[in-house]
GROMACS .gro file of C-alpha atoms in nm:
model
  288
    1UNK     CA    1  12.012  -1.743   1.257
    2UNK     CA    2  11.841  -1.444   1.089
    3UNK     CA    3  11.522  -1.456   0.889
    4UNK     CA    4  11.495  -1.295   0.549
    5UNK     CA    5  11.218  -1.049   0.503
    6UNK     CA    6  11.029  -1.167   0.193
    7UNK     CA    7  10.897  -0.818   0.118
    8UNK     CA    8  11.247  -0.687   0.099
    9UNK     CA    9  11.362  -0.975  -0.124
   10UNK     CA   10  11.087  -0.941  -0.373
   11UNK     CA   11  10.971  -0.644  -0.571
   12UNK     CA   12  10.628  -0.582  -0.711
   13UNK     CA   13  10.414  -0.742  -0.977
   14UNK     CA   14  10.226  -0.423  -1.061
   15UNK     CA   15  10.331  -0.095  -1.220
   16UNK     CA   16  10.169   0.225  -1.347
   17UNK     CA   17  10.220   0.325  -1.714
   18UNK     CA   18  10.068   0.566  -1.964
   19UNK     CA   19   9.798   0.558  -2.088
   20UNK     CA   20   9.669   0.231  -1.934
   21UNK     CA   21   9.730   0.317  -1.566
   22UNK     CA   22   9.794   0.021  -1.346
   23UNK     CA   23   9.918  -0.302  -1.515
   24UNK     CA   24  10.005  -0.643  -1.382
   25UNK     CA   25  10.360  -0.727  -1.497
   26UNK     CA   26  10.376  -1.088  -1.402
   27UNK     CA   27  10.188  -1.376  -1.248
   28UNK     CA   28  10.382  -1.359  -0.922
   29UNK     CA   29  10.594  -1.102  -0.739
   30UNK     CA   30  10.933  -1.062  -0.907
   31UNK     CA   31  11.271  -1.069  -0.734
   32UNK     CA   32  11.359  -0.714  -0.650
   33UNK     CA   33  11.655  -0.691  -0.887
   34UNK     CA   34  11.446  -0.835  -1.167
   35UNK     CA   35  11.165  -0.586  -1.104
   36UNK     CA   36  11.414  -0.297  -1.119
   37UNK     CA   37  11.591  -0.437  -1.429
   38UNK     CA   38  11.278  -0.490  -1.635
   39UNK     CA   39  11.190  -0.123  -1.608
   40UNK     CA   40  11.474  -0.065  -1.851
   41UNK     CA   41  11.327  -0.273  -2.131
   42UNK     CA   42  11.176  -0.061  -2.406
   43UNK     CA   43  10.996  -0.072  -2.740
   44UNK     CA   44  11.189  -0.050  -3.061
   45UNK     CA   45  10.987   0.050  -3.365
   46UNK     CA   46  11.102   0.021  -3.728
   47UNK     CA   47  10.917   0.245  -3.975
   48UNK     CA   48  10.929   0.204  -4.353
   49UNK     CA   49  10.792   0.466  -4.591
   50UNK     CA   50  10.813   0.464  -4.974
   51UNK     CA   51  10.891   0.826  -5.083
   52UNK     CA   52  10.785   0.750  -5.441
   53UNK     CA   53  10.444   0.636  -5.337
   54UNK     CA   54  10.412   0.920  -5.097
   55UNK     CA   55  10.470   1.166  -5.389
   56UNK     CA   56  10.210   0.964  -5.591
   57UNK     CA   57   9.953   1.015  -5.307
   58UNK     CA   58  10.023   1.395  -5.299
   59UNK     CA   59   9.982   1.439  -5.674
   60UNK     CA   60   9.716   1.177  -5.747
   61UNK     CA   61   9.469   1.188  -5.472
   62UNK     CA   62   9.186   1.154  -5.728
   63UNK     CA   63   9.337   0.834  -5.873
   64UNK     CA   64   9.159   0.550  -5.696
   65UNK     CA   65   9.430   0.300  -5.789
   66UNK     CA   66   9.699   0.517  -5.646
   67UNK     CA   67   9.509   0.581  -5.329
   68UNK     CA   68   9.441   0.206  -5.297
   69UNK     CA   69   9.812   0.130  -5.326
   70UNK     CA   70   9.902   0.405  -5.082
   71UNK     CA   71   9.679   0.246  -4.819
   72UNK     CA   72   9.864  -0.085  -4.855
   73UNK     CA   73  10.174  -0.193  -4.656
   74UNK     CA   74  10.383  -0.125  -4.970
   75UNK     CA   75  10.348   0.251  -4.908
   76UNK     CA   76  10.398   0.264  -4.537
   77UNK     CA   77  10.444  -0.002  -4.271
   78UNK     CA   78  10.600  -0.046  -3.928
   79UNK     CA   79  10.697  -0.321  -3.690
   80UNK     CA   80  10.768  -0.338  -3.320
   81UNK     CA   81  10.991  -0.540  -3.096
   82UNK     CA   82  11.170  -0.501  -2.764
   83UNK     CA   83  11.527  -0.394  -2.672
   84UNK     CA   84  11.762  -0.281  -2.401
   85UNK     CA   85  12.090  -0.095  -2.358
   86UNK     CA   86  12.398  -0.307  -2.292
   87UNK     CA   87  12.571  -0.130  -1.996
   88UNK     CA   88  12.937  -0.151  -2.080
   89UNK     CA   89  12.919  -0.057  -2.455
   90UNK     CA   90  12.609   0.165  -2.441
   91UNK     CA   91  12.475  -0.006  -2.758
   92UNK     CA   92  12.103  -0.057  -2.797
   93UNK     CA   93  12.050  -0.425  -2.859
   94UNK     CA   94  11.759  -0.600  -3.028
   95UNK     CA   95  11.676  -0.886  -3.263
   96UNK     CA   96  11.787  -0.856  -3.633
   97UNK     CA   97  11.459  -0.984  -3.763
   98UNK     CA   98  11.284  -0.669  -3.654
   99UNK     CA   99  11.445  -0.517  -3.966
  100UNK     CA  100  11.513  -0.821  -4.190
  101UNK     CA  101  11.165  -0.972  -4.180
  102UNK     CA  102  11.001  -0.646  -4.287
  103UNK     CA  103  11.255  -0.570  -4.556
  104UNK     CA  104  11.223  -0.921  -4.705
  105UNK     CA  105  10.836  -0.885  -4.701
  106UNK     CA  106  10.872  -0.554  -4.895
  107UNK     CA  107  11.090  -0.739  -5.143
  108UNK     CA  108  10.845  -1.025  -5.177
  109UNK     CA  109  10.520  -0.833  -5.194
  110UNK     CA  110  10.620  -0.477  -5.310
  111UNK     CA  111  10.921  -0.535  -5.540
  112UNK     CA  112  11.168  -0.357  -5.317
  113UNK     CA  113  11.539  -0.421  -5.390
  114UNK     CA  114  11.743  -0.521  -5.089
  115UNK     CA  115  12.084  -0.345  -5.055
  116UNK     CA  116  12.357  -0.387  -4.792
  117UNK     CA  117  12.570  -0.095  -4.667
  118UNK     CA  118  12.934  -0.097  -4.554
  119UNK     CA  119  12.828  -0.180  -4.200
  120UNK     CA  120  12.621  -0.484  -4.310
  121UNK     CA  121  12.289  -0.318  -4.255
  122UNK     CA  122  12.022  -0.404  -4.513
  123UNK     CA  123  11.799  -0.148  -4.676
  124UNK     CA  124  11.491  -0.178  -4.893
  125UNK     CA  125  11.531   0.037  -5.201
  126UNK     CA  126  11.298   0.343  -5.235
  127UNK     CA  127  11.215   0.311  -4.864
  128UNK     CA  128  11.298   0.553  -4.588
  129UNK     CA  129  11.387   0.348  -4.281
  130UNK     CA  130  11.349   0.507  -3.940
  131UNK     CA  131  11.406   0.345  -3.606
  132UNK     CA  132  11.293   0.480  -3.265
  133UNK     CA  133  11.316   0.373  -2.905
  134UNK     CA  134  10.986   0.425  -2.721
  135UNK     CA  135  11.024   0.461  -2.342
  136UNK     CA  136  10.713   0.443  -2.130
  137UNK     CA  137  10.660   0.651  -1.816
  138UNK     CA  138  10.365   0.702  -1.579
  139UNK     CA  139  10.276   1.020  -1.769
  140UNK     CA  140  10.357   0.949  -2.132
  141UNK     CA  141  10.567   0.772  -2.395
  142UNK     CA  142  10.892   0.933  -2.512
  143UNK     CA  143  11.046   0.866  -2.853
  144UNK     CA  144  11.414   0.874  -2.934
  145UNK     CA  145  11.550   0.827  -3.289
  146UNK     CA  146  11.827   0.566  -3.324
  147UNK     CA  147  12.053   0.454  -3.597
  148UNK     CA  148  12.173   0.096  -3.673
  149UNK     CA  149  12.538   0.042  -3.611
  150UNK     CA  150  12.595  -0.325  -3.688
  151UNK     CA  151  12.388  -0.632  -3.782
  152UNK     CA  152  12.476  -1.003  -3.776
  153UNK     CA  153  12.534  -1.107  -4.139
  154UNK     CA  154  12.265  -1.258  -4.356
  155UNK     CA  155  12.334  -1.626  -4.396
  156UNK     CA  156  12.403  -1.676  -4.032
  157UNK     CA  157  12.151  -1.794  -3.768
  158UNK     CA  158  12.272  -1.521  -3.535
  159UNK     CA  159  11.979  -1.285  -3.483
  160UNK     CA  160  12.106  -0.961  -3.339
  161UNK     CA  161  12.135  -0.592  -3.432
  162UNK     CA  162  12.291  -0.291  -3.251
  163UNK     CA  163  12.181   0.071  -3.257
  164UNK     CA  164  12.307   0.395  -3.105
  165UNK     CA  165  12.132   0.717  -3.007
  166UNK     CA  166  12.254   1.075  -3.035
  167UNK     CA  167  12.032   1.150  -2.740
  168UNK     CA  168  12.045   1.030  -2.384
  169UNK     CA  169  11.773   0.767  -2.336
  170UNK     CA  170  11.634   0.782  -1.981
  171UNK     CA  171  11.684   0.411  -1.892
  172UNK     CA  172  11.965   0.229  -1.721
  173UNK     CA  173  12.199  -0.004  -1.912
  174UNK     CA  174  12.181  -0.368  -1.812
  175UNK     CA  175  12.493  -0.582  -1.742
  176UNK     CA  176  12.551  -0.908  -1.923
  177UNK     CA  177  12.556  -1.221  -1.704
  178UNK     CA  178  12.882  -1.422  -1.672
  179UNK     CA  179  12.717  -1.760  -1.661
  180UNK     CA  180  12.393  -1.956  -1.708
  181UNK     CA  181  12.295  -2.317  -1.650
  182UNK     CA  182  12.022  -2.569  -1.735
  183UNK     CA  183  11.745  -2.544  -1.475
  184UNK     CA  184  11.822  -2.182  -1.392
  185UNK     CA  185  11.512  -1.966  -1.337
  186UNK     CA  186  11.502  -1.673  -1.572
  187UNK     CA  187  11.263  -1.392  -1.666
  188UNK     CA  188  11.164  -1.304  -2.024
  189UNK     CA  189  11.098  -0.923  -2.048
  190UNK     CA  190  10.937  -0.738  -2.334
  191UNK     CA  191  10.635  -0.558  -2.482
  192UNK     CA  192  10.334  -0.729  -2.633
  193UNK     CA  193  10.015  -0.609  -2.797
  194UNK     CA  194   9.693  -0.781  -2.898
  195UNK     CA  195   9.550  -0.751  -3.248
  196UNK     CA  196   9.183  -0.804  -3.330
  197UNK     CA  197   8.936  -0.705  -3.595
  198UNK     CA  198   8.572  -0.635  -3.662
  199UNK     CA  199   8.355  -0.586  -3.975
  200UNK     CA  200   8.212  -0.258  -4.098
  201UNK     CA  201   7.854  -0.246  -4.240
  202UNK     CA  202   7.999  -0.237  -4.598
  203UNK     CA  203   8.179  -0.568  -4.533
  204UNK     CA  204   8.524  -0.425  -4.496
  205UNK     CA  205   8.736  -0.567  -4.213
  206UNK     CA  206   8.884  -0.317  -3.959
  207UNK     CA  207   9.191  -0.409  -3.766
  208UNK     CA  208   9.243  -0.297  -3.411
  209UNK     CA  209   9.577  -0.325  -3.216
  210UNK     CA  210   9.606  -0.260  -2.848
  211UNK     CA  211   9.894  -0.054  -2.713
  212UNK     CA  212  10.197  -0.266  -2.634
  213UNK     CA  213  10.223  -0.352  -2.259
  214UNK     CA  214  10.545  -0.440  -2.083
  215UNK     CA  215  10.529  -0.772  -1.903
  216UNK     CA  216  10.756  -1.039  -1.761
  217UNK     CA  217  10.720  -1.420  -1.793
  218UNK     CA  218  10.895  -1.638  -1.532
  219UNK     CA  219  11.092  -1.896  -1.726
  220UNK     CA  220  11.368  -2.151  -1.698
  221UNK     CA  221  11.653  -2.271  -1.915
  222UNK     CA  222  11.581  -2.634  -2.023
  223UNK     CA  223  11.848  -2.697  -2.274
  224UNK     CA  224  12.157  -2.524  -2.414
  225UNK     CA  225  12.207  -2.567  -2.785
  226UNK     CA  226  12.514  -2.489  -2.995
  227UNK     CA  227  12.508  -2.378  -3.356
  228UNK     CA  228  12.870  -2.281  -3.404
  229UNK     CA  229  12.855  -2.367  -3.778
  230UNK     CA  230  12.567  -2.111  -3.811
  231UNK     CA  231  12.748  -1.849  -3.613
  232UNK     CA  232  12.604  -1.905  -3.264
  233UNK     CA  233  12.799  -2.027  -2.960
  234UNK     CA  234  12.501  -2.096  -2.735
  235UNK     CA  235  12.131  -2.070  -2.759
  236UNK     CA  236  11.899  -2.127  -2.458
  237UNK     CA  237  11.581  -2.326  -2.501
  238UNK     CA  238  11.323  -2.202  -2.245
  239UNK     CA  239  11.047  -2.374  -2.060
  240UNK     CA  240  10.760  -2.135  -2.157
  241UNK     CA  241  10.670  -1.946  -2.478
  242UNK     CA  242  10.738  -1.575  -2.503
  243UNK     CA  243  10.470  -1.326  -2.607
  244UNK     CA  244  10.446  -1.167  -2.948
  245UNK     CA  245  10.670  -0.861  -2.942
  246UNK     CA  246  10.919  -0.992  -2.695
  247UNK     CA  247  11.184  -1.045  -2.967
  248UNK     CA  248  11.496  -0.843  -2.876
  249UNK     CA  249  11.404  -0.812  -2.514
  250UNK     CA  250  11.632  -0.930  -2.236
  251UNK     CA  251  11.625  -1.271  -2.067
  252UNK     CA  252  11.709  -1.178  -1.709
  253UNK     CA  253  11.849  -1.387  -1.425
  254UNK     CA  254  11.771  -1.343  -1.056
  255UNK     CA  255  12.040  -1.072  -1.030
  256UNK     CA  256  11.876  -0.862  -1.297
  257UNK     CA  257  12.156  -0.935  -1.541
  258UNK     CA  258  12.110  -1.018  -1.908
  259UNK     CA  259  12.146  -1.397  -1.949
  260UNK     CA  260  12.026  -1.373  -2.311
  261UNK     CA  261  11.812  -1.195  -2.568
  262UNK     CA  262  11.477  -1.333  -2.676
  263UNK     CA  263  11.468  -1.442  -3.036
  264UNK     CA  264  11.204  -1.711  -3.122
  265UNK     CA  265  10.886  -1.854  -2.974
  266UNK     CA  266  10.602  -2.089  -3.056
  267UNK     CA  267  10.306  -2.213  -2.861
  268UNK     CA  268  10.518  -2.444  -2.650
  269UNK     CA  269  10.856  -2.295  -2.582
  270UNK     CA  270  11.087  -2.003  -2.671
  271UNK     CA  271  11.460  -1.947  -2.727
  272UNK     CA  272  11.715  -1.682  -2.641
  273UNK     CA  273  12.056  -1.591  -2.768
  274UNK     CA  274  12.318  -1.632  -2.500
  275UNK     CA  275  12.497  -1.353  -2.311
  276UNK     CA  276  12.825  -1.493  -2.471
  277UNK     CA  277  12.700  -1.435  -2.826
  278UNK     CA  278  12.583  -1.085  -2.730
  279UNK     CA  279  12.930  -1.007  -2.596
  280UNK     CA  280  13.106  -1.151  -2.897
  281UNK     CA  281  12.888  -0.947  -3.139
  282UNK     CA  282  12.949  -0.623  -2.941
  283UNK     CA  283  13.325  -0.685  -2.943
  284UNK     CA  284  13.309  -0.735  -3.322
  285UNK     CA  285  13.167  -0.395  -3.389
  286UNK     CA  286  13.417  -0.159  -3.536
  287UNK     CA  287  13.450   0.166  -3.352
  288UNK     CA  288  13.395   0.486  -3.556
   0.00000   0.00000   0.00000
């Protein structure tokens, strides 16, 4: 009988990234394949800019009301989530609400009109929408512009969106799992930041947000739910909550495969869309 070398079976729990330096990824050492797979999780950032308000700023800098409006989220805002590349298709996968929640907030608070293009992608009128993948390295963060290809329809519970990039993104694609079961140990991977604030002498509140940091939460599937009437085959309920910003990130199994995609979380538990639904969605995308 041969003994297994623990150091060979398990990877690290620390990594070096820019600009923070050394970070602790997880509470315990990760399985080697999980450690290697989570390196390929990245940030997806959605940026919204109102070109009409931008012109107002350029031509009316002395107008206090215009400047005040320009400094509001109605003029320019952004949101961040996590994502990964599905190996077989090459599509960049993330959570739909990265786009939808922000667009709907612009409609509610800024009067933007929501439109849907021929691919089912929603747009906020008068807003330029840009999406980028941000890849972290030990020496810097690299940005790559991406374009939405397909989005799960509004009116369905399915929370997924696919992008593509004209440039080669320097990460490896992750394979989808072929099975998952209740009780299986999994690993939620994504980026999270911390937001705080302090007051200035004049009484104004200043917000501060830390740089998003990649981390991994050891988890487990506690329940498999089905919402077929809402467009979902299977959704995994997980033992532990995810961190803010993990939406769209992969739920990895011990082999480093994608068992699901993180979608929702509260203070007690989190949920992930199953690998089956990711595959069905990818198969439904019309090729150009």
